[in-house]
Amino acid sequence: MIVNSPHNPTGKIFSARTLEGLATILAEASKLYGKVIYMISDETFSRIVFDHQSCPSPTQFYPFSFLVYGYSKTLMAPGQRIGYIALPSTMPKREEIRRVIAMLQASAFGWCFPSVLMQYALSDLEKININMEHLQKKRDWMDSSLRGMGYQLHTPDGTFFLLVRSPWEDDCAFAELLASQDVFVLPGTPQEIPGYFRISLTASEEMISRALPKFQAAIKYAVG
């Protein structure tokens, strides 16, 4: 079982109640099948949370879970593959599993290691935080502006994406329409989310100011 919270691309944070319920289901299913069902919790965006919300981890509720975290999103440096896998103290055979992970990294999956330079920089990276106040300002600005134009979207709890409903059923065609005006979004169809497109909030305020009138013109053209 893989859980991603805050979720990419919806920005949804799963509540403690939801995760506790999921833990109960997995525990019962493990007994039913006679073997442990492990959970991988992708928490790459756990530090990019809006409105001062909390972001509970499945590891708080389910002992057979792996917490996976990477710094690339928080640092807005996706090319830097550095992070960690953490195991809850409640996980049975914890030390044995840690040794297996280390062996896998050093052998068949040796390419998972980050560069030596990034390994030395890890303690400094841990101290760096994204400017959430500035990011939330851009989220609120784009969210309200797009809604005012007639776009349908869910306000994200976290991440730096907006998932927007395409005015056309063919989201790739609408993305091409925006691209013709130098506004670049990621259509949903390649991500198995047809009918939607994704916007990155990492754009500068100047870029957003230039893009918003083009979003307005695009939806006006799309709906006639």
C-alpha positions as a printed Julia matrix, in Angstrom:
224×3 Matrix{Float64}:
   0.0     0.0     0.0
   1.38    3.4    -1.01
   0.05    6.6     0.58
   1.03   10.1    -0.57
   0.03   12.95    1.78
  -0.06   15.81    1.04
  -1.08   14.27   -2.24
   0.45   15.16   -5.59
  -1.32   16.57   -7.58
  -4.53   17.23   -5.59
  -2.83   18.71   -2.52
  -5.11   16.69   -0.22
  -3.93   15.93    3.33
  -5.32   12.69    4.75
  -6.7    13.21    8.24
  -5.62   11.28   11.32
  -9.05    9.65   11.38
  -8.65    8.45    7.77
  -5.16    7.08    8.4
  -6.26    5.37   11.61
  -9.11    3.73    9.72
  -6.72    2.61    6.98
  -4.38    1.14    9.59
  -7.26   -0.9    11.01
  -8.17   -2.21    7.56
  -4.57   -3.2     6.8
  -4.15   -4.92   10.18
  -7.31   -6.96    9.62
  -6.32   -7.82    6.06
  -2.87   -8.91    7.23
  -4.49  -11.38    9.64
  -6.86  -12.58    6.93
  -4.07  -13.32    4.43
  -1.61  -14.58    7.03
   1.16  -12.16    6.12
   1.98   -8.54    6.84
   0.82   -5.85    4.42
   3.41   -3.07    4.53
   2.66    0.58    3.87
   4.97    3.05    2.11
   4.2     6.62    3.12
   5.48    9.16    0.58
   5.8    12.33    2.67
   7.86   14.39    0.24
   5.49   17.35    0.59
   4.88   17.03    4.35
   6.63   20.35    5.06
   4.71   22.22    2.35
   1.39   22.65    4.14
  -0.99   25.63    4.0
  -3.18   27.34    6.61
  -1.01   26.04    9.5
  -2.57   22.59    9.16
  -1.04   19.47   10.64
   0.02   16.62    8.38
  -0.24   13.32   10.28
   1.9    10.39    9.2
   0.6     6.81    8.77
   3.58    5.72   10.88
   1.74    7.15   13.89
  -1.01    4.56   13.47
   0.44    1.57   11.63
   3.68   -0.1    12.78
   4.39   -1.82    9.45
   4.99    1.43    7.57
   7.96    3.12    5.91
   8.21    6.91    5.93
   9.89    8.13    2.74
  11.06   11.74    2.61
  13.07   13.69    0.03
  14.47   17.22    0.22
  14.14   18.03   -3.49
  10.59   19.43   -3.24
  11.14   21.47   -0.08
  14.29   22.96   -1.6
  12.63   23.29   -5.03
  15.59   21.43   -6.52
  14.02   18.32   -8.11
  17.31   17.19   -9.63
  18.83   16.63   -6.19
  17.78   13.15   -5.15
  18.55   13.1    -1.46
  16.31   11.99    1.4
  15.74    9.13    3.77
  13.58    6.16    4.73
  12.47    6.16    8.38
  10.95    3.25   10.28
   8.66    3.75   13.28
   9.99    2.53   16.62
   6.94    0.26   16.8
   7.9    -1.76   13.69
   8.72   -5.4    14.52
  12.15   -6.62   13.36
  13.1    -2.98   12.76
  16.88   -3.44   12.83
  16.71   -6.43   10.49
  14.66   -4.44    7.96
  17.1    -1.52    8.19
  19.97   -3.85    7.29
  18.04   -5.15    4.27
  17.41   -1.6     3.03
  21.12   -0.78    3.38
  22.09   -3.93    1.46
  19.69   -3.1    -1.39
  21.05    0.41   -1.68
  24.61   -0.83   -1.83
  23.99   -3.55   -4.4
  21.3    -3.74   -7.07
  20.03   -0.25   -6.35
  23.37    1.45   -5.74
  22.38    4.31   -8.04
  19.97    5.45   -5.28
  22.86    7.04   -3.42
  23.05   10.86   -3.67
  26.37   12.51   -4.51
  29.02   12.67   -1.8
  28.71   16.46   -1.73
  24.97   16.27   -0.99
  25.55   13.68    1.74
  27.92   16.07    3.51
  25.42   18.9     3.07
  22.54   16.94    4.64
  22.77   18.55    8.09
  22.62   22.0     6.49
  19.73   21.04    4.2
  17.66   19.97    7.2
  17.78   23.57    8.51
  16.46   25.13    5.31
  12.74   25.84    5.14
  10.57   26.92    2.24
   8.9    30.35    2.55
   5.37   29.1     3.2
   3.94   32.58    3.71
   5.03   33.6     0.22
   3.88   30.3    -1.32
   0.46   30.54    0.33
   0.1    34.1    -0.93
   0.57   32.8    -4.48
  -1.8    29.87   -3.87
  -4.55   32.17   -2.61
  -3.96   34.66   -5.42
  -4.13   32.09   -8.22
  -6.95   30.13   -6.59
  -9.24   33.16   -6.25
  -8.27   34.57   -9.65
  -8.93   31.35  -11.55
 -12.24   30.78   -9.76
 -13.26   34.31  -10.65
 -12.63   33.53  -14.31
 -14.85   30.44  -14.17
 -12.25   27.68  -13.69
 -13.12   24.78  -11.37
 -10.44   23.64   -8.94
  -9.84   22.21   -5.49
  -7.95   24.45   -3.05
  -4.91   22.37   -2.05
  -4.06   21.71    1.61
  -0.39   21.3     0.68
   2.19   20.85   -2.14
   2.91   23.64   -4.63
   0.4    22.59   -7.29
  -3.1    23.56   -8.36
  -5.18   20.89  -10.08
  -7.63   22.65  -12.38
 -10.54   21.29  -14.39
  -9.98   21.82  -18.11
 -12.76   23.77  -19.89
 -12.3    21.3   -22.75
 -12.64   17.55  -22.36
  -9.32   17.28  -24.21
  -6.98   18.67  -21.54
  -3.95   18.24  -23.81
  -5.56   20.48  -26.43
  -6.3    23.12  -23.8
  -2.71   22.91  -22.54
  -1.56   23.48  -26.13
  -3.83   26.53  -26.32
  -2.17   27.97  -23.22
   1.28   27.04  -24.51
   0.62   29.02  -27.68
   0.43   32.05  -25.38
   3.62   31.08  -23.49
   1.74   29.73  -20.47
   2.87   26.21  -19.68
   0.83   23.73  -17.63
   0.96   19.96  -17.32
  -2.09   18.23  -18.87
  -3.71   15.54  -16.77
  -4.05   12.78  -19.37
  -0.36   11.71  -19.21
  -0.8    11.46  -15.42
  -4.01    9.4   -15.77
  -6.13   12.4   -14.69
  -7.97   13.2   -17.94
  -9.91   16.44  -18.04
  -7.56   18.32  -15.69
  -4.29   20.22  -15.85
  -1.7    21.07  -13.21
  -0.23   24.48  -12.44
   2.98   24.95  -10.44
   2.95   27.66   -7.77
   6.73   27.91   -7.97
   6.32   30.56  -10.69
   7.37   34.05   -9.67
   4.8    36.77   -8.95
   5.84   38.47  -12.18
   5.17   35.29  -14.16
   1.76   34.88  -12.49
   0.85   38.49  -13.31
   1.69   37.87  -16.97
  -0.14   34.52  -17.06
  -3.46   35.41  -15.45
  -4.79   37.56  -18.34
  -3.89   34.7   -20.69
  -5.81   32.21  -18.53
  -8.75   34.62  -18.77
  -8.48   34.84  -22.56
  -8.1    31.04  -22.87
 -11.26   30.17  -20.92
 -13.21   32.87  -22.73
 -12.14   31.31  -26.05
 -12.79   27.76  -24.79
 -16.35   28.32  -23.63
 -17.24   30.64  -26.51
